[in-house]
């Protein structure tokens, strides 16, 4: 009889301690994500005023490899360079916003997919969101690391000379992006 009583008491206690442990783990994960985003934003903001590196990445378009493409050729149109990951819910919203703003303002949109993804996933992601043009594949993650991008989405506004004018980490308001684009010299 005492065993039954102990078992009844210990089940709720076990459930409560399990829930407390789950909440504690969630708090640690969220704190780590916030810290990583802040660290990434700080590192990436160091890009402002500096030229993007002259690199080319493999490109995927329409389910086919599309050679390599430069991240941003010098003396091109201004561009929004968007770093995304298909499993990131904020990335999808940011991609749709960036795509619409690029069309509205006559900017190029360069989408760089995370190293965790295959070309097929990148292509399906672009098709699902209605993104036009190739998706650049940062297979090794070296470009994102070089630019200090450790969180997704990350959006860079680049002028016609390839100079980074603004960096946003995380989902960004359309108003902020519009204001930065308006500040680009013609």
CSV table of N, CA and C in Angstrom, one decimal, residues 31-98:
chain,number,residue,atom,x,y,z
A,31,UNK,N,18.1,32.3,-24.9
A,31,UNK,CA,19.2,33.2,-24.5
A,31,UNK,C,20.3,33.1,-25.5
A,32,UNK,N,20.6,31.8,-25.9
A,32,UNK,CA,21.7,31.6,-26.8
A,32,UNK,C,21.4,32.2,-28.2
A,33,UNK,N,20.2,32.0,-28.7
A,33,UNK,CA,19.8,32.6,-29.9
A,33,UNK,C,19.8,34.1,-29.9
A,34,UNK,N,19.3,34.7,-28.9
A,34,UNK,CA,19.4,36.1,-28.7
A,34,UNK,C,20.8,36.6,-28.7
A,35,UNK,N,21.7,35.9,-27.9
A,35,UNK,CA,23.1,36.3,-27.9
A,35,UNK,C,23.8,36.2,-29.2
A,36,UNK,N,23.5,35.1,-29.9
A,36,UNK,CA,24.0,34.8,-31.3
A,36,UNK,C,23.6,35.9,-32.2
A,37,UNK,N,22.3,36.3,-32.2
A,37,UNK,CA,21.8,37.3,-33.1
A,37,UNK,C,22.5,38.6,-32.8
A,38,UNK,N,22.6,39.0,-31.5
A,38,UNK,CA,23.3,40.2,-31.2
A,38,UNK,C,24.7,40.2,-31.6
A,39,UNK,N,25.4,39.1,-31.4
A,39,UNK,CA,26.8,39.0,-31.8
A,39,UNK,C,26.9,39.1,-33.3
A,40,UNK,N,26.0,38.4,-34.0
A,40,UNK,CA,26.0,38.4,-35.5
A,40,UNK,C,25.7,39.8,-36.0
A,41,UNK,N,24.8,40.5,-35.4
A,41,UNK,CA,24.4,41.9,-35.8
A,41,UNK,C,25.6,42.8,-35.6
A,42,UNK,N,26.3,42.6,-34.5
A,42,UNK,CA,27.5,43.4,-34.3
A,42,UNK,C,28.6,43.2,-35.3
A,43,UNK,N,28.9,41.9,-35.6
A,43,UNK,CA,29.9,41.6,-36.5
A,43,UNK,C,29.5,42.0,-37.9
A,44,UNK,N,28.3,41.8,-38.3
A,44,UNK,CA,27.8,42.1,-39.6
A,44,UNK,C,27.7,43.6,-39.8
A,45,UNK,N,27.4,44.4,-38.8
A,45,UNK,CA,27.3,45.8,-38.9
A,45,UNK,C,28.7,46.4,-39.2
A,46,UNK,N,29.8,45.7,-38.9
A,46,UNK,CA,31.1,46.2,-39.2
A,46,UNK,C,31.3,46.2,-40.8
A,47,UNK,N,30.4,45.6,-41.5
A,47,UNK,CA,30.5,45.6,-43.0
A,47,UNK,C,30.1,46.9,-43.6
A,48,UNK,N,29.3,47.7,-42.8
A,48,UNK,CA,28.8,49.0,-43.4
A,48,UNK,C,29.9,49.9,-43.8
A,49,UNK,N,29.8,50.4,-45.0
A,49,UNK,CA,30.9,51.3,-45.5
A,49,UNK,C,32.0,50.5,-46.2
A,50,UNK,N,32.0,49.2,-46.2
A,50,UNK,CA,33.1,48.4,-46.8
A,50,UNK,C,32.5,47.7,-48.0
A,51,UNK,N,33.4,47.4,-49.0
A,51,UNK,CA,33.0,46.6,-50.1
A,51,UNK,C,32.7,45.2,-49.8
A,52,UNK,N,31.7,44.6,-50.5
A,52,UNK,CA,31.5,43.2,-50.4
A,52,UNK,C,32.7,42.5,-51.0
A,53,UNK,N,33.0,41.3,-50.5
A,53,UNK,CA,34.1,40.6,-51.2
A,53,UNK,C,33.8,40.2,-52.6
A,54,UNK,N,34.8,40.1,-53.5
A,54,UNK,CA,34.6,39.7,-54.9
A,54,UNK,C,34.7,38.2,-54.9
A,55,UNK,N,33.5,37.6,-54.7
A,55,UNK,CA,33.5,36.1,-54.7
A,55,UNK,C,32.3,35.7,-55.6
A,56,UNK,N,32.5,34.5,-56.2
A,56,UNK,CA,31.4,33.8,-57.0
A,56,UNK,C,31.0,32.6,-56.3
A,57,UNK,N,29.8,32.3,-56.3
A,57,UNK,CA,29.2,31.1,-55.7
A,57,UNK,C,28.4,30.3,-56.7
A,58,UNK,N,28.3,28.9,-56.5
A,58,UNK,CA,27.5,28.1,-57.3
A,58,UNK,C,26.1,28.6,-57.3
A,59,UNK,N,25.4,28.6,-58.4
A,59,UNK,CA,24.0,29.1,-58.5
A,59,UNK,C,23.1,28.0,-58.9
A,60,UNK,N,21.9,28.0,-58.4
A,60,UNK,CA,20.8,27.0,-58.7
A,60,UNK,C,19.6,27.8,-59.2
A,61,UNK,N,19.0,27.3,-60.3
A,61,UNK,CA,17.9,28.0,-60.8
A,61,UNK,C,17.0,27.1,-61.6
A,62,UNK,N,15.8,27.0,-61.3
A,62,UNK,CA,14.8,26.1,-62.0
A,62,UNK,C,15.2,24.7,-61.9
A,63,UNK,N,15.8,24.3,-60.8
A,63,UNK,CA,16.2,22.8,-60.6
A,63,UNK,C,17.4,22.5,-61.3
A,64,UNK,N,18.1,23.4,-61.9
A,64,UNK,CA,19.4,23.1,-62.7
A,64,UNK,C,20.5,23.9,-62.1
A,65,UNK,N,21.7,23.4,-62.1
A,65,UNK,CA,22.9,24.2,-61.7
A,65,UNK,C,23.0,25.3,-62.8
A,66,UNK,N,23.4,26.4,-62.3
A,66,UNK,CA,23.4,27.6,-63.2
A,66,UNK,C,24.8,28.2,-63.2
A,67,UNK,N,25.8,27.4,-63.2
A,67,UNK,CA,27.2,27.9,-63.1
A,67,UNK,C,27.5,28.6,-61.8
A,68,UNK,N,28.4,29.6,-61.9
A,68,UNK,CA,28.7,30.4,-60.7
A,68,UNK,C,28.3,31.8,-61.0
A,69,UNK,N,28.0,32.5,-59.9
A,69,UNK,CA,27.6,33.9,-60.1
A,69,UNK,C,28.3,34.7,-59.0
A,70,UNK,N,28.7,36.0,-59.4
A,70,UNK,CA,29.3,36.8,-58.4
A,70,UNK,C,28.3,37.3,-57.4
A,71,UNK,N,28.8,37.4,-56.1
A,71,UNK,CA,27.9,37.9,-55.1
A,71,UNK,C,27.3,39.3,-55.5
A,72,UNK,N,28.1,40.2,-56.0
A,72,UNK,CA,27.7,41.5,-56.5
A,72,UNK,C,28.8,42.0,-57.3
A,73,UNK,N,28.5,42.0,-58.7
A,73,UNK,CA,29.6,42.6,-59.5
A,73,UNK,C,29.7,44.1,-59.3
A,74,UNK,N,30.9,44.6,-59.4
A,74,UNK,CA,31.2,46.0,-59.2
A,74,UNK,C,30.5,46.8,-60.4
A,75,UNK,N,30.1,48.0,-60.1
A,75,UNK,CA,29.4,48.8,-61.1
A,75,UNK,C,28.1,48.2,-61.6
A,76,UNK,N,27.4,47.5,-60.8
A,76,UNK,CA,26.1,46.9,-61.1
A,76,UNK,C,25.0,47.8,-60.5
A,77,UNK,N,23.8,47.4,-60.6
A,77,UNK,CA,22.7,48.1,-59.9
A,77,UNK,C,22.9,47.9,-58.4
A,78,UNK,N,22.3,48.8,-57.6
A,78,UNK,CA,22.3,48.5,-56.2
A,78,UNK,C,21.5,47.2,-56.0
A,79,UNK,N,21.8,46.5,-54.9
A,79,UNK,CA,21.2,45.2,-54.6
A,79,UNK,C,20.8,45.0,-53.2
A,80,UNK,N,19.9,44.2,-53.0
A,80,UNK,CA,19.6,43.6,-51.7
A,80,UNK,C,20.2,42.2,-51.7
A,81,UNK,N,21.0,41.9,-50.8
A,81,UNK,CA,21.6,40.6,-50.7
A,81,UNK,C,21.0,39.9,-49.4
A,82,UNK,N,20.3,38.8,-49.6
A,82,UNK,CA,19.6,38.2,-48.6
A,82,UNK,C,20.1,36.8,-48.3
A,83,UNK,N,20.5,36.6,-47.0
A,83,UNK,CA,21.0,35.3,-46.6
A,83,UNK,C,19.8,34.6,-45.9
A,84,UNK,N,19.4,33.4,-46.4
A,84,UNK,CA,18.2,32.7,-45.8
A,84,UNK,C,18.5,31.2,-45.5
A,85,UNK,N,17.6,30.6,-44.8
A,85,UNK,CA,17.6,29.2,-44.5
A,85,UNK,C,16.1,28.8,-44.6
A,86,UNK,N,15.8,27.8,-45.4
A,86,UNK,CA,14.4,27.5,-45.7
A,86,UNK,C,13.6,27.1,-44.4
A,87,UNK,N,14.2,26.6,-43.4
A,87,UNK,CA,13.4,26.2,-42.2
A,87,UNK,C,13.2,27.3,-41.2
A,88,UNK,N,13.7,28.5,-41.6
A,88,UNK,CA,13.6,29.7,-40.7
A,88,UNK,C,12.3,30.4,-41.1
A,89,UNK,N,11.3,30.4,-40.3
A,89,UNK,CA,10.0,31.1,-40.6
A,89,UNK,C,10.2,32.6,-40.9
A,90,UNK,N,11.0,33.2,-40.2
A,90,UNK,CA,11.2,34.7,-40.5
A,90,UNK,C,11.9,34.9,-41.8
A,91,UNK,N,12.7,33.9,-42.3
A,91,UNK,CA,13.4,34.1,-43.6
A,91,UNK,C,12.4,34.1,-44.7
A,92,UNK,N,11.3,33.4,-44.7
A,92,UNK,CA,10.3,33.4,-45.7
A,92,UNK,C,9.7,34.8,-45.9
A,93,UNK,N,9.3,35.3,-44.7
A,93,UNK,CA,8.7,36.7,-44.7
A,93,UNK,C,9.7,37.7,-45.2
A,94,UNK,N,10.9,37.6,-44.8
A,94,UNK,CA,11.9,38.6,-45.2
A,94,UNK,C,12.2,38.4,-46.7
A,95,UNK,N,12.2,37.2,-47.2
A,95,UNK,CA,12.4,37.0,-48.7
A,95,UNK,C,11.3,37.6,-49.5
A,96,UNK,N,10.1,37.5,-49.1
A,96,UNK,CA,8.9,38.0,-49.8
A,96,UNK,C,9.0,39.6,-49.8
A,97,UNK,N,9.3,40.1,-48.6
A,97,UNK,CA,9.5,41.6,-48.5
A,97,UNK,C,10.6,42.1,-49.4
A,98,UNK,N,11.8,41.5,-49.3
A,98,UNK,CA,13.0,41.9,-50.0
A,98,UNK,C,12.7,41.8,-51.5
